Amino acid sequence: MTVPTVALNDQTSIPQLGFGVYQVPPDQTEATVSTAFEVGYRHIDTAQMYQNEAGVGAAIASSGIARDELYVTSKLNNSFHEPDAARRAFDETLERLGLDRVDLFLIHWPLPTQYGGDYVSTWRTLTEFVADGRATSVGVSNFQPAHLDRIIAETGVAPAVNQIEVHPYFTNEAARAASIRHGVEVEAWSPIAQGKVLDDAVIGEIAAAHGKTPSQVTLRWHIERGDIVFPKSMREERMRENFDIFDFALTEDQVAAISALDQGEAGRTGPNPDTFDWIPG
Ligand SMILES: NC(=O)c1ccc[n+]([C@@H]2O[C@H](COP(=O)([O-])OP(=O)(O)OC[C@H]3O[C@@H](n4cnc5c(N)ncnc54)[C@H](OP(=O)(O)O)[C@@H]3O)[C@@H](O)[C@H]2O)c1
């Protein structure tokens, strides 16, 4: 099964399907990611705040997979937005992953009400990691249209991606459209809404018509909209199910029917990035 790639605005590319490790316990991360590698995943999405980068690194080290066949993303802890703290935190990410380079490093949250509202110098700091060759690409996560507009206007550098909550109950069209307008690829986090969309009647009907599962149909919907996804599962059979989405296609009407399930803000499962201000103690 060949996973398609998406071209980024910095002339690199990213596998459109990956494996997310949010809420994978640190002591189970090496085994879980090793199983994901066996299934065929080559793109791993972790973060400093998930506290499992070392497990991802251990799975990479024991995998025998060539470095250039892997795509590894991590994200800056909310505690480390100040430039010197971000530099130190990035050094530690590379150390924990056992890598001399990540493929992608993101500002995890904009935190517009923290750090004097200055996420611009944090963004400028991330661009240093591209300049020194230790990050192939850099980007942002949970950036609202105004946050994107501002970092691009003030630095002249557009992020490669914006990783935001997107699923059938929260299609997040304003943030998607702003990203696309700036040439920033959209990564859809919680692509199956942590399972909340899987009992939906519309999705179930479309799944039955294709002989596929609700999770496969939902992930396929993202792929056809052009977004990048990395569903998480601790179970091998679900990892296989979520990987097996490239042998069928939805009709335009089916894509539209799933998009119509959007509930606006009521469908959001995570925090609102405009007000989210959590800094780990
Ligand atoms: N940037 C951010 O702020 C942010 C926020 C959230 C997530 N993310 C990223 O996005 C990734 C994915 O999001 P997520 O982990 O929140 O949620 P998700 O991938 O939408 O859903 C994961 C949940 O669904 C279950 N599941 C997975 N496949 C299934 C299937 N085929 N059938 C039934 N249930 C299934 C999993 O349970 P089991 O594990 O028991 O199978 C788990 O509870 C994360 O791992 C992380 O990398 C980023």
Short mmCIF file of C-alpha atoms and ligand atoms in Angstrom, two decimals:
data_model
loop_
_atom_site.label_atom_id
_atom_site.label_comp_id
_atom_site.label_asym_id
_atom_site.label_seq_id
_atom_site.Cartn_x
_atom_site.Cartn_y
_atom_site.Cartn_z
CA MET A 1 0.00 0.00 0.00
CA THR A 2 1.56 3.30 -1.06
CA VAL A 3 0.67 6.31 1.05
CA PRO A 4 0.34 9.47 -1.08
CA THR A 5 2.49 12.46 -0.24
CA VAL A 6 1.51 16.11 0.03
CA ALA A 7 3.86 18.80 -1.28
CA LEU A 8 4.75 21.51 1.25
CA ASN A 9 5.53 25.17 0.52
CA ASP A 10 9.24 24.62 1.31
CA GLN A 11 9.75 22.15 -1.57
CA THR A 12 9.61 19.09 0.70
CA SER A 13 6.80 16.56 1.03
CA ILE A 14 4.99 14.68 3.80
CA PRO A 15 3.16 11.33 3.82
CA GLN A 16 -0.57 12.16 3.90
CA LEU A 17 -1.30 9.36 6.40
CA GLY A 18 0.68 8.91 9.59
CA PHE A 19 0.34 7.63 13.14
CA GLY A 20 -0.40 9.88 16.13
CA VAL A 21 0.81 9.07 19.63
CA TYR A 22 -1.16 11.49 21.83
CA GLN A 23 -2.23 9.59 24.98
CA VAL A 24 0.02 6.64 24.21
CA PRO A 25 1.56 5.97 27.65
CA PRO A 26 5.34 6.53 27.68
CA ASP A 27 6.07 2.97 28.80
CA GLN A 28 4.01 1.54 25.91
CA THR A 29 5.18 3.91 23.20
CA GLU A 30 8.15 1.91 21.91
CA ALA A 31 6.00 -1.22 21.46
CA THR A 32 3.05 0.68 19.98
CA VAL A 33 5.15 2.60 17.44
CA SER A 34 7.06 -0.58 16.55
CA THR A 35 3.74 -2.24 15.73
CA ALA A 36 2.72 0.80 13.67
CA PHE A 37 5.98 0.47 11.70
CA GLU A 38 5.20 -3.23 11.07
CA VAL A 39 1.76 -2.28 9.77
CA GLY A 40 3.43 0.15 7.35
CA TYR A 41 3.18 3.62 8.93
CA ARG A 42 6.27 5.73 8.29
CA HIS A 43 5.06 9.13 9.57
CA ILE A 44 4.86 9.60 13.36
CA ASP A 45 3.29 12.61 15.09
CA THR A 46 4.48 13.18 18.67
CA ALA A 47 4.96 16.23 20.92
CA GLN A 48 7.01 17.29 23.91
CA MET A 49 3.81 17.48 25.96
CA TYR A 50 2.93 13.83 25.17
CA GLN A 51 6.04 12.82 27.18
CA ASN A 52 6.67 9.91 24.85
CA GLU A 53 9.35 11.18 22.45
CA ALA A 54 11.90 8.80 24.02
CA GLY A 55 9.64 5.83 23.24
CA VAL A 56 9.27 7.02 19.65
CA GLY A 57 13.06 7.32 19.46
CA ALA A 58 13.54 3.81 20.84
CA ALA A 59 11.12 2.40 18.24
CA ILE A 60 12.97 4.25 15.46
CA ALA A 61 16.35 2.98 16.70
CA SER A 62 15.24 -0.66 16.80
CA SER A 63 13.24 -0.52 13.55
CA GLY A 64 16.08 -0.76 11.07
CA ILE A 65 14.10 1.58 8.81
CA ALA A 66 16.29 4.02 6.88
CA ARG A 67 16.04 7.55 8.24
CA ASP A 68 14.99 8.98 4.89
CA GLU A 69 11.99 6.62 4.78
CA LEU A 70 10.66 8.04 8.07
CA TYR A 71 8.82 11.29 8.71
CA VAL A 72 8.97 12.48 12.33
CA THR A 73 7.06 15.44 13.76
CA SER A 74 7.27 16.91 17.25
CA LYS A 75 5.90 20.06 18.86
CA LEU A 76 7.03 22.70 21.33
CA ASN A 77 5.78 22.40 24.92
CA ASN A 78 3.58 25.36 25.95
CA SER A 79 6.09 26.05 28.77
CA PHE A 80 8.88 26.96 26.36
CA HIS A 81 7.70 29.77 24.09
CA GLU A 82 10.49 32.19 24.99
CA PRO A 83 13.29 31.95 22.39
CA ASP A 84 16.05 30.58 24.65
CA ALA A 85 13.67 28.11 26.26
CA ALA A 86 12.47 27.00 22.81
CA ARG A 87 16.08 26.46 21.68
CA ARG A 88 16.85 24.33 24.75
CA ALA A 89 13.60 22.39 24.39
CA PHE A 90 14.32 21.66 20.74
CA ASP A 91 17.81 20.33 21.63
CA GLU A 92 16.13 18.01 24.13
CA THR A 93 13.59 16.78 21.57
CA LEU A 94 16.41 15.70 19.26
CA GLU A 95 18.16 14.01 22.16
CA ARG A 96 15.05 12.10 23.26
CA LEU A 97 14.25 11.05 19.70
CA GLY A 98 17.88 10.02 19.12
CA LEU A 99 17.90 12.01 15.89
CA ASP A 100 20.07 14.82 14.55
CA ARG A 101 17.11 16.17 12.57
CA VAL A 102 13.32 16.13 12.75
CA ASP A 103 11.22 16.38 9.61
CA LEU A 104 8.77 18.82 11.13
CA PHE A 105 8.63 20.86 14.34
CA LEU A 106 5.54 22.85 15.35
CA ILE A 107 4.45 25.48 17.85
CA HIS A 108 1.85 23.33 19.63
CA TRP A 109 -0.52 26.17 20.66
CA PRO A 110 -0.43 29.92 19.95
CA LEU A 111 -1.29 30.88 23.60
CA PRO A 112 -2.31 34.42 22.55
CA THR A 113 -3.06 35.41 26.15
CA GLN A 114 0.33 34.26 27.47
CA TYR A 115 3.91 35.54 26.94
CA GLY A 116 2.56 39.04 26.29
CA GLY A 117 0.79 37.69 23.22
CA ASP A 118 4.16 37.20 21.49
CA TYR A 119 4.00 33.99 19.48
CA VAL A 120 5.88 35.80 16.69
CA SER A 121 9.32 35.52 18.30
CA THR A 122 8.57 31.87 19.05
CA TRP A 123 7.85 31.37 15.36
CA ARG A 124 11.03 33.22 14.36
CA THR A 125 12.99 30.93 16.70
CA LEU A 126 11.62 27.81 15.02
CA THR A 127 12.82 29.09 11.64
CA GLU A 128 16.40 29.01 13.04
CA PHE A 129 16.11 25.22 13.26
CA VAL A 130 15.52 25.02 9.51
CA ALA A 131 18.43 27.37 8.87
CA ASP A 132 20.79 25.17 10.92
CA GLY A 133 19.54 21.96 9.27
CA ARG A 134 18.07 20.37 12.40
CA ALA A 135 14.44 20.67 11.19
CA THR A 136 13.56 20.03 7.58
CA SER A 137 10.29 21.96 7.97
CA VAL A 138 8.62 24.03 10.66
CA GLY A 139 5.01 24.88 11.19
CA VAL A 140 2.30 25.67 13.69
CA SER A 141 -0.63 24.00 15.38
CA ASN A 142 -3.97 25.37 16.53
CA PHE A 143 -3.36 28.71 14.81
CA GLN A 144 -6.50 30.70 14.07
CA PRO A 145 -6.68 32.84 10.91
CA ALA A 146 -5.52 35.99 12.75
CA HIS A 147 -2.54 34.16 14.27
CA LEU A 148 -1.45 32.90 10.85
CA ASP A 149 -1.92 36.31 9.23
CA ARG A 150 0.22 37.90 11.93
CA ILE A 151 3.25 35.57 11.88
CA ILE A 152 3.39 35.68 8.09
CA ALA A 153 3.05 39.48 7.99
CA GLU A 154 5.69 40.02 10.68
CA THR A 155 8.30 37.45 9.58
CA GLY A 156 7.62 36.94 5.88
CA VAL A 157 7.81 33.17 6.49
CA ALA A 158 4.74 30.97 6.10
CA PRO A 159 4.57 27.78 8.16
CA ALA A 160 4.68 24.53 6.18
CA VAL A 161 1.58 23.22 7.98
CA ASN A 162 -1.13 24.24 10.43
CA GLN A 163 -2.21 21.26 12.56
CA ILE A 164 -5.78 21.92 13.72
CA GLU A 165 -8.81 20.03 14.99
CA VAL A 166 -10.81 18.80 11.98
CA HIS A 167 -13.36 15.99 11.75
CA PRO A 168 -16.91 15.60 10.42
CA TYR A 169 -18.51 17.22 13.50
CA PHE A 170 -16.05 20.17 13.46
CA THR A 171 -14.87 20.90 9.94
CA ASN A 172 -13.13 24.10 11.11
CA GLU A 173 -13.54 25.70 7.69
CA ALA A 174 -12.35 29.19 8.64
CA ALA A 175 -8.98 27.96 9.89
CA ARG A 176 -8.69 25.52 6.97
CA ALA A 177 -9.46 28.26 4.44
CA ALA A 178 -6.96 30.70 5.99
CA SER A 179 -4.26 28.02 5.90
CA ILE A 180 -4.98 27.11 2.29
CA ARG A 181 -5.07 30.79 1.29
CA HIS A 182 -1.52 31.19 2.67
CA GLY A 183 -0.27 27.99 0.98
CA VAL A 184 -0.08 26.23 4.37
CA GLU A 185 -1.07 22.54 4.35
CA VAL A 186 -3.74 21.45 6.82
CA GLU A 187 -3.08 18.61 9.26
CA ALA A 188 -6.34 17.38 10.79
CA TRP A 189 -5.98 16.32 14.41
CA SER A 190 -8.43 13.93 16.11
CA PRO A 191 -9.52 12.92 12.58
CA ILE A 192 -12.17 10.50 13.87
CA ALA A 193 -13.00 12.80 16.82
CA GLN A 194 -11.51 10.17 19.16
CA GLY A 195 -14.25 7.78 18.01
CA LYS A 196 -17.20 10.16 18.45
CA VAL A 197 -18.16 10.14 14.74
CA LEU A 198 -18.04 6.36 14.33
CA ASP A 199 -21.68 5.73 15.28
CA ASP A 200 -22.99 8.40 12.94
CA ALA A 201 -25.82 7.13 10.71
CA VAL A 202 -24.70 9.03 7.59
CA ILE A 203 -21.13 7.77 7.91
CA GLY A 204 -22.40 4.26 8.66
CA GLU A 205 -24.53 4.22 5.52
CA ILE A 206 -21.65 5.36 3.31
CA ALA A 207 -19.37 2.79 4.95
CA ALA A 208 -21.85 -0.01 4.23
CA ALA A 209 -22.10 1.08 0.59
CA HIS A 210 -18.32 0.68 0.17
CA GLY A 211 -17.87 -2.41 2.37
CA LYS A 212 -15.60 -0.28 4.57
CA THR A 213 -15.74 0.76 8.24
CA PRO A 214 -16.87 4.16 9.56
CA SER A 215 -13.27 4.96 10.56
CA GLN A 216 -11.99 4.15 7.05
CA VAL A 217 -14.69 6.29 5.43
CA THR A 218 -13.96 9.21 7.76
CA LEU A 219 -10.22 9.04 7.13
CA ARG A 220 -10.87 8.76 3.38
CA TRP A 221 -13.01 11.93 3.60
CA HIS A 222 -10.02 13.81 5.02
CA ILE A 223 -7.71 12.42 2.32
CA GLU A 224 -10.07 13.51 -0.45
CA ARG A 225 -10.28 17.01 1.04
CA GLY A 226 -6.47 17.12 0.82
CA ASP A 227 -5.75 17.16 4.57
CA ILE A 228 -2.97 15.21 6.30
CA VAL A 229 -4.09 12.74 9.02
CA PHE A 230 -2.47 10.57 11.70
CA PRO A 231 -5.10 8.54 13.60
CA LYS A 232 -4.01 7.06 16.91
CA SER A 233 -4.72 3.52 18.07
CA MET A 234 -3.17 1.19 20.60
CA ARG A 235 -4.63 -1.84 18.80
CA GLU A 236 -2.93 -3.51 15.86
CA GLU A 237 -6.19 -4.45 14.09
CA ARG A 238 -7.32 -0.82 14.19
CA MET A 239 -3.90 0.38 13.01
CA ARG A 240 -4.35 -1.95 10.01
CA GLU A 241 -7.94 -0.80 9.45
CA ASN A 242 -6.94 2.88 9.52
CA PHE A 243 -4.06 2.23 7.11
CA ASP A 244 -6.26 0.44 4.56
CA ILE A 245 -7.94 3.46 2.94
CA PHE A 246 -6.35 3.68 -0.49
CA ASP A 247 -8.39 1.08 -2.41
CA PHE A 248 -11.67 3.00 -2.65
CA ALA A 249 -12.93 6.53 -3.26
CA LEU A 250 -15.94 8.51 -2.07
CA THR A 251 -18.24 10.22 -4.53
CA GLU A 252 -18.48 14.01 -4.46
CA ASP A 253 -21.94 13.66 -2.92
CA GLN A 254 -20.61 11.40 -0.18
CA VAL A 255 -17.83 13.89 0.64
CA ALA A 256 -20.45 16.67 0.77
CA ALA A 257 -22.80 14.59 2.97
CA ILE A 258 -20.02 14.03 5.52
CA SER A 259 -18.97 17.70 5.41
CA ALA A 260 -22.62 18.61 6.11
CA LEU A 261 -22.39 16.88 9.52
CA ASP A 262 -20.44 19.91 10.79
CA GLN A 263 -21.86 21.26 14.06
CA GLY A 264 -19.72 24.40 14.18
CA GLU A 265 -18.29 25.34 17.58
CA ALA A 266 -20.61 22.79 19.25
CA GLY A 267 -18.67 20.03 17.50
CA ARG A 268 -15.28 21.14 18.81
CA THR A 269 -13.84 18.53 21.21
CA GLY A 270 -10.62 20.31 22.23
CA PRO A 271 -9.90 23.76 23.66
CA ASN A 272 -10.52 26.95 21.69
CA PRO A 273 -7.07 28.24 20.63
CA ASP A 274 -8.14 31.88 21.17
CA THR A 275 -8.54 31.31 24.89
CA PHE A 276 -6.48 28.19 25.67
CA ASP A 277 -3.75 29.30 28.07
CA TRP A 278 -2.52 26.13 29.78
CA ILE A 279 1.15 26.02 30.65
CA PRO A 280 2.31 22.75 32.24
CA GLY A 281 3.71 23.34 35.74
N1 LIG B 1 -1.91 19.52 17.83
C1 LIG B 1 -2.79 19.21 18.75
O1 LIG B 1 -3.18 20.04 19.58
C2 LIG B 1 -3.37 17.82 18.77
C3 LIG B 1 -4.48 17.53 19.59
C4 LIG B 1 -4.99 16.23 19.57
C5 LIG B 1 -4.40 15.27 18.76
N2 LIG B 1 -3.30 15.57 18.00
C6 LIG B 1 -2.63 14.56 17.13
O2 LIG B 1 -3.62 13.90 16.35
C7 LIG B 1 -3.52 12.49 16.59
C8 LIG B 1 -4.87 11.82 16.43
O3 LIG B 1 -5.82 12.42 17.30
P1 LIG B 1 -6.41 11.70 18.62
O4 LIG B 1 -5.42 10.71 19.09
O5 LIG B 1 -6.82 12.77 19.56
O6 LIG B 1 -7.74 11.03 18.14
P2 LIG B 1 -8.24 10.10 16.91
O7 LIG B 1 -7.09 9.60 16.12
O8 LIG B 1 -9.33 10.86 16.24
O9 LIG B 1 -8.94 8.90 17.70
C9 LIG B 1 -8.21 8.05 18.55
C10 LIG B 1 -9.22 7.25 19.39
O10 LIG B 1 -10.06 6.48 18.55
C11 LIG B 1 -9.90 5.10 18.80
N3 LIG B 1 -9.78 4.44 17.48
C12 LIG B 1 -8.75 4.55 16.60
N4 LIG B 1 -9.01 3.86 15.48
C13 LIG B 1 -10.23 3.31 15.63
C14 LIG B 1 -11.03 2.49 14.82
N5 LIG B 1 -10.61 2.09 13.61
N6 LIG B 1 -12.25 2.09 15.29
C15 LIG B 1 -12.67 2.47 16.52
N7 LIG B 1 -11.94 3.26 17.34
C16 LIG B 1 -10.73 3.67 16.91
C17 LIG B 1 -8.63 4.96 19.64
O11 LIG B 1 -8.76 3.94 20.60
P3 LIG B 1 -7.63 2.77 20.78
O12 LIG B 1 -6.31 3.45 20.96
O13 LIG B 1 -8.10 2.04 21.99
O14 LIG B 1 -7.70 1.97 19.52
C18 LIG B 1 -8.57 6.31 20.35
O15 LIG B 1 -9.35 6.28 21.52
C19 LIG B 1 -2.95 12.43 18.02
O16 LIG B 1 -2.48 11.15 18.36
C20 LIG B 1 -1.91 13.50 17.94
O17 LIG B 1 -0.76 13.03 17.23
C21 LIG B 1 -2.79 16.84 18.00
#
